[in-house]
Tab-separated table of C-alpha atoms in Angstrom:
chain	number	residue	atom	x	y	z
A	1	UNK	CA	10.011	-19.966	24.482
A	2	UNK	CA	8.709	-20.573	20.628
A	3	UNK	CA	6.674	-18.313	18.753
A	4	UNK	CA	4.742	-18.925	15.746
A	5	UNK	CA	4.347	-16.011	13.365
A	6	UNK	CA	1.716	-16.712	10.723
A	7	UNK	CA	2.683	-14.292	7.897
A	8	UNK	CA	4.780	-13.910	5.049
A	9	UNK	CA	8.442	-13.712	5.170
A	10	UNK	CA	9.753	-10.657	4.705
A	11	UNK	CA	14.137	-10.605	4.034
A	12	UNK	CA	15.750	-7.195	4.993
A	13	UNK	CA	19.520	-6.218	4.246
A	14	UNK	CA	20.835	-9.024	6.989
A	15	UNK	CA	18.449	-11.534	4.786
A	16	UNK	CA	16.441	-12.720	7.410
A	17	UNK	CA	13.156	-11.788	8.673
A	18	UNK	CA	12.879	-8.782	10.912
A	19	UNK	CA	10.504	-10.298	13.252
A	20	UNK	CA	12.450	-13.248	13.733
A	21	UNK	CA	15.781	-11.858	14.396
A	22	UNK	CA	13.774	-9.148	17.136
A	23	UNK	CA	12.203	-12.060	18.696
A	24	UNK	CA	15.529	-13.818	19.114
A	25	UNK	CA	17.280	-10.543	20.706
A	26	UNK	CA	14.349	-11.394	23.335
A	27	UNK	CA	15.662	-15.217	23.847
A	28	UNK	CA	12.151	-16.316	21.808
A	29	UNK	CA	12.890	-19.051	18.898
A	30	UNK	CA	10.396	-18.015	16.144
A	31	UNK	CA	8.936	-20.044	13.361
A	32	UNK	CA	7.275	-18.093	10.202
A	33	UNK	CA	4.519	-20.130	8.833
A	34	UNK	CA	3.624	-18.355	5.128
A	35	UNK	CA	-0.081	-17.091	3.996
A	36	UNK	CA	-1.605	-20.284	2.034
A	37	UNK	CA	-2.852	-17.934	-0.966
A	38	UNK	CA	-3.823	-14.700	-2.098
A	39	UNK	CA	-5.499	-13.497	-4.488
A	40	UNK	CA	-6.200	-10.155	-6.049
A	41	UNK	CA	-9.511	-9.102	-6.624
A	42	UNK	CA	-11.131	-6.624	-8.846
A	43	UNK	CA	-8.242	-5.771	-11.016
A	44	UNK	CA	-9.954	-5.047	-14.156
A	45	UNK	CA	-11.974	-2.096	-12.121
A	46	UNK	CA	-8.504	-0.650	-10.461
A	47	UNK	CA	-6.721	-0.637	-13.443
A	48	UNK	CA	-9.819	1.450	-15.083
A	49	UNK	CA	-9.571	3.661	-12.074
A	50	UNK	CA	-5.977	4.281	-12.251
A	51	UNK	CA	-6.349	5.147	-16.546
A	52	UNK	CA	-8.560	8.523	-14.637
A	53	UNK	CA	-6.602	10.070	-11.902
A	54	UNK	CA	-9.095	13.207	-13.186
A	55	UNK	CA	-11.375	11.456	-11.083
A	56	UNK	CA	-10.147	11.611	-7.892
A	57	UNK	CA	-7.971	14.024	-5.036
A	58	UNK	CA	-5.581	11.711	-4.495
A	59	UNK	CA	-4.116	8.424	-3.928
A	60	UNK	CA	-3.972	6.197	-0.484
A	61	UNK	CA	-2.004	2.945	-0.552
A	62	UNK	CA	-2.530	0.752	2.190
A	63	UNK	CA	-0.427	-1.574	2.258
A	64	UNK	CA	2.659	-3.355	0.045
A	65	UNK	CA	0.056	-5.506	-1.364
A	66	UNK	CA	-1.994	-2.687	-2.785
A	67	UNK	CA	1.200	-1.153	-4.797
A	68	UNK	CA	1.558	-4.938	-6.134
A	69	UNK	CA	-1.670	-4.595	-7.325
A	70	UNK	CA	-0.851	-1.172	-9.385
A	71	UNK	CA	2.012	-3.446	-10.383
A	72	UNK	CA	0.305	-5.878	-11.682
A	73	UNK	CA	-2.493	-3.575	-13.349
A	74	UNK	CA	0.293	-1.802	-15.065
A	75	UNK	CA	1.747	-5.078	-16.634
A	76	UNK	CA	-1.587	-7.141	-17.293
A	77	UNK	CA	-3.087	-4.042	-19.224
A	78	UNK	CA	0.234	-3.233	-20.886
A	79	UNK	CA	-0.139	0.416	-19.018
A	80	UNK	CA	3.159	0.628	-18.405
A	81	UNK	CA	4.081	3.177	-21.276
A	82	UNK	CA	1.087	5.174	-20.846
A	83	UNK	CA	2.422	5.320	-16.660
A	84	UNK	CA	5.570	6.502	-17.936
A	85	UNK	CA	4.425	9.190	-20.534
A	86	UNK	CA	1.381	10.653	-18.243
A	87	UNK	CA	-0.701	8.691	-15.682
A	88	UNK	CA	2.106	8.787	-13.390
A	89	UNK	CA	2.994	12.688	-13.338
A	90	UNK	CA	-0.806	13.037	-13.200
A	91	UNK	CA	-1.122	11.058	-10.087
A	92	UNK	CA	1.705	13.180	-8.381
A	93	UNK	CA	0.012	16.193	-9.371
A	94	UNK	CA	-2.706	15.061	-6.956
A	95	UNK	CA	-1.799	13.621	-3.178
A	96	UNK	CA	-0.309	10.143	-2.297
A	97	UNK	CA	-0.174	9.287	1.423
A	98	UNK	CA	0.704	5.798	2.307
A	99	UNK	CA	0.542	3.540	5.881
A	100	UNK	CA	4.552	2.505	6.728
A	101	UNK	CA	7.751	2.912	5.812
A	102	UNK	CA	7.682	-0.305	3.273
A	103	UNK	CA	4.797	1.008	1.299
A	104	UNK	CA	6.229	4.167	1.110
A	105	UNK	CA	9.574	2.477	-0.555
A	106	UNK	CA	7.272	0.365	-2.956
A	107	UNK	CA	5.434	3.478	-4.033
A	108	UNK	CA	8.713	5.193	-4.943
A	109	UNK	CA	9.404	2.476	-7.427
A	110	UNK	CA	6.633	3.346	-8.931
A	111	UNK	CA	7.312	6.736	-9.589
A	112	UNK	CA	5.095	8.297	-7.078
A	113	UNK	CA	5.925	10.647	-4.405
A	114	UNK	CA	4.151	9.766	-0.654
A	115	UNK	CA	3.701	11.438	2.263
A	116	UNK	CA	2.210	9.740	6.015
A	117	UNK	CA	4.625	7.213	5.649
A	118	UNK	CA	5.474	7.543	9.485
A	119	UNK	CA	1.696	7.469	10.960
A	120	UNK	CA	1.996	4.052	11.306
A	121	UNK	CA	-1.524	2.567	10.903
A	122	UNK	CA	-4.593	3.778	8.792
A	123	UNK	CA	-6.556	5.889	11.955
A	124	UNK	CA	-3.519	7.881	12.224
A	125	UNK	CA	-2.851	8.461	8.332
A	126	UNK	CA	-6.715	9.491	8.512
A	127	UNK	CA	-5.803	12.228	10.781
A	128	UNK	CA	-2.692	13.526	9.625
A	129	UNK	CA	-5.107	13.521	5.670
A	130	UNK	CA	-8.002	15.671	7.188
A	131	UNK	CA	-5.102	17.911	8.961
A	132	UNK	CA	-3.615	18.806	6.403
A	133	UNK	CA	-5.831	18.209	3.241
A	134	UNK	CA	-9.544	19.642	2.346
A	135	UNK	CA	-11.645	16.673	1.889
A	136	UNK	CA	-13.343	18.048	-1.861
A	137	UNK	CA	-12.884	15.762	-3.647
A	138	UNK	CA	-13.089	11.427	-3.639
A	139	UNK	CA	-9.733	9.490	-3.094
A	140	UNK	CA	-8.547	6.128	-4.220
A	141	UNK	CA	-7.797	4.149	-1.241
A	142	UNK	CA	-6.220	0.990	-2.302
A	143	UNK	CA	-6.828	-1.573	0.913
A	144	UNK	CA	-7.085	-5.349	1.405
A	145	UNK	CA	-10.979	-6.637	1.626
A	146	UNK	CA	-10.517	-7.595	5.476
A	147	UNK	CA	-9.434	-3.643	6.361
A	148	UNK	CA	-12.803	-2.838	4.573
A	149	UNK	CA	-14.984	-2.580	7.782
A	150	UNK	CA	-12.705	0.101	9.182
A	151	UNK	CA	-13.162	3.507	7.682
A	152	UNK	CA	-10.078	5.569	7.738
A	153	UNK	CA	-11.817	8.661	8.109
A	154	UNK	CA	-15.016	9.757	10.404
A	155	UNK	CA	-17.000	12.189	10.600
């Protein structure tokens, strides 16, 4: 049987695509068929928001795209000196939880230290936040436009 995955490759150690070499343990013949484009949006107001981690409780990165973003903030705003020297120890003062294994690897590049990594989708991270956090103060939460109509954490 053939499968058609419509995402982005994604090479592990073996270099090929996890999904693809699962589905073929299963006898399925997979074909990847990429993301057209992406696009960032709103850097100019993250990168702002990262320059004042005064301003919030914590960090909550989303997905591998969202630490991209910091990435890219970081190198477009030639921030990556003042990361070194201070923004990032002041972010790991404060709370970083992350959604997945992978984001939590990207975010260690980075220099910051995450917890949630095995929750496994954004409802659970929610949880695992308000059991173990007070909710005082505002976090970041770094998330793709589409994930914007569901709210990680209710009432």
């Amino acid at each position: 049987m053939k499968v058609l995955l419509l995402k982005d490759s994604k090479e592990d150690d073996s270099a090929q695509d996890p999904y693809i070499r699962e589905l073929a343990l299963h006898g399925l013949q997979a074909t990847l068929i990429p993301v057209l484009s992406f696009e960032f949006m709103s850097l100019s107001s993250l990168s702002e928001k990262l320059s004042h981690p005064e301003d919030y409780g914590g960090l909550i990165f989303t997905s591998p795209r969202a630490v991209e973003a910091v990435e890219l903030c970081l190198e477009k705003d030639n921030k990556t000196e003042v990361w070194e020297k201070s923004l990032k120890e002041n972010w790991n003062a404060k709370s970083v939880y992350v959604v997945g294994t992978a984001t939590a690897s990207l975010v260690g590049k980075i220099g910051l230290d995450a917890e949630g990594e095995h929750s496994g989708n954004a409802e659970k991270l929610g949880e695992y936040i308000c059991s173990s956090r007070s909710q005082q103060a505002a976090w970041l939460v770094l998330q793709a436009a589409v994930e914007r109509n569901h709210c990680m954490f209710r009432n």
